[in-house]
Amino acid sequence: MEVIICQDEEAVGAYGAAKVAQIARAVGPSVVIGVATGSSPLSTYANLAAMVHDGTLDLSDATAFALDEYVGLPIDHPQSYHATIHRTVTEQLGLDPARVHVPDGSLENLQTAGERYEAAIKAAGGVDVQILGIGANGHVGFNEPTSSLSSRTRMKTLAPRTRADNARYFDSIDDVPIHCVTQGLGTILDARHVVLVATGAQKANAIAAIVEGPVSSMFPGSVLQLHQYATIVVDEPAAELLTMGAYYKHVNDNLPAWQRLDV
Ligand code: GLP
C-alpha cells in the first residue's frame, strides 16, 4: 500500500489525477476506469479534465464503470448516480456516454443487476484503474461495515450513518434511498490499480483504520491492504491519526527517480 500525504485538497486532486493519468497513458486509449461519486474525487476529476482540455490526456475511447447506484431513484433524478456520474465525470472528462456504465438500480430488475454488471466489467476486460473515495465509516462504494471481503456486485442496505451523511444532497433524510446496488469488495480488488482519495478530518478515523488497522469487514476499505497496487492519497487533516505518517513521507522523499510521479 502506497500512502501519499499531501498538503491540502488541491494537492490531493493533482496527485490523484497524475496517478490515474499515468496508468491511463500506459494502458492506452481503450483504458477502463472505475469512477466514484461523492465530493472526494471531484478535485481529481477537475485535474483530469484540465489534462483532457490541454490535450495531454485523451479519454474519448475510454470505458468507465461507476461503483454504485441507489435503488429506486429514476436515472434522471439529479441525485441518482447515473445523473451524478454524467455531470461530474462523463461531461467533464469528455467520455463517450455509450461507454459509461452505472449499475441498474431499478426495482424491476434488481435481482439480476449484480450479475449483469459483473458480466459487463468482464466483457470490457476488467478495470485498469479504480478511483475511490471513502465513507466516514470506512465504506468503499456502498460496501458498508460487515460487507463480505470477497463480495461481488449486489444489492446492499445503506447504513444509517451513510444515509445521514448523504442527506445533504436530498431535501430530507427520508428521501435518501434505503437500498443500493454496489460493486463488491472482491470486484474492487480485481481492478488492476486502485487510487483512493480522501480529505478532511472527518475521514481521519477511517483512513487510520483502513491503512494501519487490521483487515476487517468492520472497516471495508481495509481490504485494500490485500491489493498489490493500492495508492491512498490524503491531505494532512485526513492523515492526522496515522501513526506512521513520518515514514510515508520519508518513503516518498526517497523514491528512486523511476518510481517518482511527475506532479
Ligand atoms: C458515497 C459513495 C462512496 C463515496 C462516499 C464518500 O457513499 N457511495 O463511493 O466514497 O459517499 O463521499 P464523500 O467523498 O462525499 O465524502
Short mmCIF file of C-alpha atoms and ligand atoms in Angstrom, two decimals:
data_model
loop_
_atom_site.label_atom_id
_atom_site.label_comp_id
_atom_site.label_asym_id
_atom_site.label_seq_id
_atom_site.Cartn_x
_atom_site.Cartn_y
_atom_site.Cartn_z
CA MET A 1 0.00 0.00 0.00
CA GLU A 2 1.40 3.36 -1.05
CA VAL A 3 0.37 6.29 1.20
CA ILE A 4 0.79 9.81 -0.14
CA ILE A 5 0.23 12.68 2.30
CA CYS A 6 -0.43 15.97 0.54
CA GLN A 7 -0.66 19.44 1.99
CA ASP A 8 -4.25 20.15 1.02
CA GLU A 9 -7.24 19.06 -1.04
CA GLU A 10 -5.89 20.74 -4.17
CA ALA A 11 -2.66 18.75 -3.95
CA VAL A 12 -4.65 15.53 -3.39
CA GLY A 13 -6.53 16.20 -6.63
CA ALA A 14 -3.32 16.94 -8.52
CA TYR A 15 -1.62 13.77 -7.26
CA GLY A 16 -4.68 11.55 -7.73
CA ALA A 17 -5.10 12.76 -11.30
CA ALA A 18 -1.40 12.38 -12.11
CA LYS A 19 -1.52 8.79 -10.90
CA VAL A 20 -4.67 7.94 -12.86
CA ALA A 21 -3.29 9.66 -15.98
CA GLN A 22 0.00 7.78 -15.71
CA ILE A 23 -1.86 4.47 -15.67
CA ALA A 24 -4.28 5.56 -18.44
CA ARG A 25 -1.40 6.58 -20.73
CA ALA A 26 0.41 3.31 -20.07
CA VAL A 27 -2.69 1.25 -20.87
CA GLY A 28 -3.60 3.26 -23.97
CA PRO A 29 -6.79 4.76 -25.45
CA SER A 30 -9.05 1.86 -24.50
CA VAL A 31 -8.32 2.21 -20.79
CA VAL A 32 -11.09 1.11 -18.43
CA ILE A 33 -11.54 3.49 -15.50
CA GLY A 34 -13.58 2.83 -12.37
CA VAL A 35 -15.22 6.01 -11.15
CA ALA A 36 -16.72 7.06 -7.83
CA THR A 37 -19.31 9.59 -6.76
CA GLY A 38 -19.01 11.79 -3.67
CA SER A 39 -17.12 15.00 -3.09
CA SER A 40 -13.69 13.39 -2.52
CA PRO A 41 -12.74 12.65 -6.16
CA LEU A 42 -14.04 15.97 -7.57
CA SER A 43 -10.64 17.66 -7.46
CA THR A 44 -9.11 14.58 -9.12
CA TYR A 45 -11.71 14.82 -11.90
CA ALA A 46 -11.06 18.56 -12.26
CA ASN A 47 -7.34 17.90 -12.74
CA LEU A 48 -8.02 15.09 -15.21
CA ALA A 49 -10.42 17.39 -17.10
CA ALA A 50 -7.67 20.02 -17.35
CA MET A 51 -5.35 17.41 -18.92
CA VAL A 52 -8.08 16.42 -21.38
CA HIS A 53 -8.66 20.05 -22.30
CA ASP A 54 -4.98 20.87 -22.81
CA GLY A 55 -4.58 17.74 -24.95
CA THR A 56 -2.17 15.84 -22.69
CA LEU A 57 -4.72 13.10 -21.99
CA ASP A 58 -7.30 11.62 -24.35
CA LEU A 59 -10.12 9.64 -22.78
CA SER A 60 -12.51 9.74 -25.73
CA ASP A 61 -12.11 5.97 -26.28
CA ALA A 62 -12.07 5.09 -22.59
CA THR A 63 -14.68 2.96 -20.85
CA ALA A 64 -15.91 3.76 -17.34
CA PHE A 65 -17.69 1.79 -14.64
CA ALA A 66 -19.28 3.51 -11.67
CA LEU A 67 -19.13 1.82 -8.30
CA ASP A 68 -22.72 2.03 -7.24
CA GLU A 69 -26.28 3.32 -7.61
CA TYR A 70 -29.23 3.96 -5.33
CA VAL A 71 -32.16 1.57 -5.65
CA GLY A 72 -35.45 3.05 -6.76
CA LEU A 73 -34.34 6.53 -7.88
CA PRO A 74 -35.22 7.25 -11.51
CA ILE A 75 -31.98 7.62 -13.51
CA ASP A 76 -32.90 11.21 -14.38
CA HIS A 77 -33.26 12.13 -10.69
CA PRO A 78 -30.45 14.67 -10.07
CA GLN A 79 -29.10 12.60 -7.16
CA SER A 80 -29.14 9.26 -8.96
CA TYR A 81 -25.58 8.10 -9.55
CA HIS A 82 -26.41 7.83 -13.27
CA ALA A 83 -27.04 11.60 -13.28
CA THR A 84 -24.19 12.37 -10.88
CA ILE A 85 -21.61 10.42 -12.89
CA HIS A 86 -22.85 12.02 -16.11
CA ARG A 87 -22.47 15.50 -14.60
CA THR A 88 -19.22 15.08 -12.72
CA VAL A 89 -17.34 12.56 -14.86
CA THR A 90 -18.72 11.90 -18.36
CA GLU A 91 -19.13 15.55 -19.30
CA GLN A 92 -16.00 16.78 -17.52
CA LEU A 93 -13.64 14.16 -18.93
CA GLY A 94 -15.11 14.02 -22.42
CA LEU A 95 -16.08 10.34 -22.12
CA ASP A 96 -18.38 8.68 -24.63
CA PRO A 97 -21.69 8.29 -22.71
CA ALA A 98 -22.28 4.97 -24.50
CA ARG A 99 -19.22 3.56 -22.73
CA VAL A 100 -20.04 4.84 -19.25
CA HIS A 101 -21.74 2.19 -17.13
CA VAL A 102 -23.61 2.56 -13.85
CA PRO A 103 -25.31 -0.32 -12.00
CA ASP A 104 -29.02 -0.74 -12.67
CA GLY A 105 -30.85 0.34 -9.52
CA SER A 106 -34.35 -0.07 -10.92
CA LEU A 107 -36.69 -2.11 -8.74
CA GLU A 108 -37.94 -4.27 -11.62
CA ASN A 109 -34.52 -5.71 -12.49
CA LEU A 110 -32.88 -5.73 -9.09
CA GLN A 111 -32.36 -9.45 -8.74
CA THR A 112 -30.08 -9.66 -11.77
CA ALA A 113 -28.44 -6.22 -11.52
CA GLY A 114 -25.31 -7.55 -9.85
CA GLU A 115 -24.54 -10.40 -12.21
CA ARG A 116 -25.27 -8.22 -15.28
CA TYR A 117 -22.85 -5.58 -14.04
CA GLU A 118 -20.14 -8.13 -13.28
CA ALA A 119 -20.57 -9.53 -16.81
CA ALA A 120 -20.24 -6.05 -18.33
CA ILE A 121 -17.00 -5.37 -16.43
CA LYS A 122 -15.65 -8.75 -17.52
CA ALA A 123 -16.63 -8.13 -21.15
CA ALA A 124 -14.72 -4.83 -21.07
CA GLY A 125 -11.59 -6.67 -19.94
CA GLY A 126 -11.73 -5.56 -16.29
CA VAL A 127 -10.97 -2.23 -14.66
CA ASP A 128 -7.45 -0.85 -15.18
CA VAL A 129 -7.63 1.85 -12.54
CA GLN A 130 -10.32 2.31 -9.92
CA ILE A 131 -10.79 5.75 -8.36
CA LEU A 132 -12.25 5.51 -4.84
CA GLY A 133 -13.42 7.80 -2.08
CA ILE A 134 -14.18 6.54 1.39
CA GLY A 135 -17.15 6.93 3.70
CA ALA A 136 -16.63 8.17 7.26
CA ASN A 137 -17.48 4.62 8.43
CA GLY A 138 -14.82 3.12 6.18
CA HIS A 139 -17.13 2.07 3.35
CA VAL A 140 -15.89 1.96 -0.24
CA GLY A 141 -18.50 2.04 -2.96
CA PHE A 142 -21.51 1.31 -0.79
CA ASN A 143 -19.90 -1.68 0.92
CA GLU A 144 -20.98 -0.94 4.44
CA PRO A 145 -19.29 -2.36 7.56
CA THR A 146 -19.63 -6.18 7.72
CA SER A 147 -19.66 -6.49 3.92
CA SER A 148 -18.04 -9.71 2.81
CA LEU A 149 -14.43 -9.07 1.87
CA SER A 150 -14.92 -11.16 -1.27
CA SER A 151 -18.34 -9.76 -2.24
CA ARG A 152 -19.39 -9.12 -5.84
CA THR A 153 -21.84 -6.54 -7.20
CA ARG A 154 -25.15 -6.88 -5.36
CA MET A 155 -27.90 -5.06 -3.51
CA LYS A 156 -26.99 -3.68 -0.08
CA THR A 157 -28.81 -1.81 2.67
CA LEU A 158 -27.29 1.58 3.44
CA ALA A 159 -26.01 2.15 6.99
CA PRO A 160 -27.82 4.86 8.98
CA ARG A 161 -24.53 6.86 9.09
CA THR A 162 -24.30 6.79 5.28
CA ARG A 163 -27.91 7.90 4.85
CA ALA A 164 -27.26 10.74 7.32
CA ASP A 165 -24.02 11.74 5.51
CA ASN A 166 -25.74 11.71 2.11
CA ALA A 167 -28.89 13.51 3.31
CA ARG A 168 -27.16 16.79 2.38
CA TYR A 169 -27.90 16.01 -1.26
CA PHE A 170 -31.64 15.48 -0.65
CA ASP A 171 -34.47 17.59 0.79
CA SER A 172 -34.67 15.33 3.83
CA ILE A 173 -33.09 12.14 5.14
CA ASP A 174 -36.36 10.36 4.43
CA ASP A 175 -35.72 10.92 0.72
CA VAL A 176 -32.38 9.05 0.83
CA PRO A 177 -32.98 5.56 -0.56
CA ILE A 178 -32.61 2.64 1.84
CA HIS A 179 -31.01 0.27 -0.65
CA CYS A 180 -28.29 0.45 -3.26
CA VAL A 181 -26.51 -1.74 -5.80
CA THR A 182 -22.75 -1.64 -5.35
CA GLN A 183 -19.68 -3.32 -6.73
CA GLY A 184 -18.43 -5.75 -4.10
CA LEU A 185 -15.12 -5.62 -2.30
CA GLY A 186 -13.99 -8.59 -4.38
CA THR A 187 -14.98 -6.68 -7.53
CA ILE A 188 -12.96 -3.65 -6.42
CA LEU A 189 -9.97 -5.84 -5.56
CA ASP A 190 -9.99 -7.14 -9.15
CA ALA A 191 -9.16 -3.66 -10.52
CA ARG A 192 -5.51 -3.62 -11.62
CA HIS A 193 -4.75 -0.39 -9.73
CA VAL A 194 -6.70 1.42 -7.05
CA VAL A 195 -6.34 5.12 -6.25
CA LEU A 196 -8.26 6.17 -3.11
CA VAL A 197 -8.53 9.88 -2.33
CA ALA A 198 -9.69 11.35 0.98
CA THR A 199 -9.64 14.80 2.51
CA GLY A 200 -10.64 16.41 5.77
CA ALA A 201 -10.53 15.50 9.46
CA GLN A 202 -13.89 13.71 9.23
CA LYS A 203 -12.08 10.96 7.26
CA ALA A 204 -9.09 10.65 9.63
CA ASN A 205 -10.53 7.77 11.64
CA ALA A 206 -11.47 5.76 8.55
CA ILE A 207 -8.08 6.37 6.93
CA ALA A 208 -6.17 5.28 10.04
CA ALA A 209 -8.36 2.17 10.29
CA ILE A 210 -8.00 1.07 6.67
CA VAL A 211 -4.27 1.82 6.36
CA GLU A 212 -2.96 0.79 9.77
CA GLY A 213 -5.74 -1.24 11.36
CA PRO A 214 -6.45 -4.93 10.86
CA VAL A 215 -8.07 -6.16 7.64
CA SER A 216 -11.65 -6.28 8.82
CA SER A 217 -15.10 -6.06 7.33
CA MET A 218 -15.85 -3.52 10.10
CA PHE A 219 -13.77 -1.08 8.01
CA PRO A 220 -14.38 -2.37 4.47
CA GLY A 221 -11.69 -0.18 2.86
CA SER A 222 -9.09 -2.15 4.85
CA VAL A 223 -9.48 -4.87 2.21
CA LEU A 224 -7.18 -2.69 0.08
CA GLN A 225 -4.29 -3.93 2.23
CA LEU A 226 -4.66 -7.12 0.17
CA HIS A 227 -4.30 -5.23 -3.14
CA GLN A 228 -0.94 -5.26 -4.89
CA TYR A 229 -1.22 -1.73 -6.28
CA ALA A 230 -3.28 0.47 -3.98
CA THR A 231 -2.40 4.15 -3.61
CA ILE A 232 -4.01 6.13 -0.78
CA VAL A 233 -3.82 9.90 -1.35
CA VAL A 234 -4.82 12.05 1.63
CA ASP A 235 -4.46 15.61 2.86
CA GLU A 236 -2.91 16.47 6.23
CA PRO A 237 -6.23 16.54 8.18
CA ALA A 238 -7.26 13.11 6.83
CA ALA A 239 -3.79 11.78 7.73
CA GLU A 240 -3.72 13.12 11.27
CA LEU A 241 -4.47 9.79 13.01
CA LEU A 242 -1.90 7.80 11.05
CA THR A 243 0.89 6.70 13.38
CA MET A 244 3.41 6.21 10.57
CA GLY A 245 2.86 9.48 8.70
CA ALA A 246 6.50 10.50 9.01
CA TYR A 247 7.56 7.17 7.48
CA TYR A 248 5.20 7.55 4.49
CA LYS A 249 6.68 11.00 3.82
CA HIS A 250 10.20 9.61 4.20
CA VAL A 251 9.38 6.86 1.68
CA ASN A 252 8.16 9.39 -0.86
CA ASP A 253 11.02 11.80 -0.31
CA ASN A 254 13.43 8.98 -1.09
CA LEU A 255 11.79 7.28 -4.07
CA PRO A 256 14.15 6.32 -6.84
CA ALA A 257 13.69 8.53 -9.92
CA TRP A 258 11.93 5.76 -11.87
CA GLN A 259 9.23 5.49 -9.20
CA ARG A 260 8.57 9.21 -8.89
CA LEU A 261 5.35 10.68 -10.24
CA ASP A 262 5.63 13.93 -12.14
CA VAL A 263 3.02 16.14 -10.38
C1 GLP B 1 -20.91 7.69 -1.08
C2 GLP B 1 -20.34 6.87 -2.22
C3 GLP B 1 -18.90 6.49 -1.99
C4 GLP B 1 -18.12 7.70 -1.52
C5 GLP B 1 -18.68 8.20 -0.23
C6 GLP B 1 -17.91 9.36 0.38
O1 GLP B 1 -21.44 6.94 -0.05
N1 GLP B 1 -21.09 5.69 -2.47
O2 GLP B 1 -18.34 5.95 -3.17
O3 GLP B 1 -16.75 7.37 -1.38
O4 GLP B 1 -20.01 8.60 -0.49
O5 GLP B 1 -18.41 10.59 -0.06
P1 GLP B 1 -17.65 11.94 0.06
O6 GLP B 1 -16.47 11.83 -0.85
O7 GLP B 1 -18.61 12.97 -0.41
O8 GLP B 1 -17.26 12.09 1.48
#
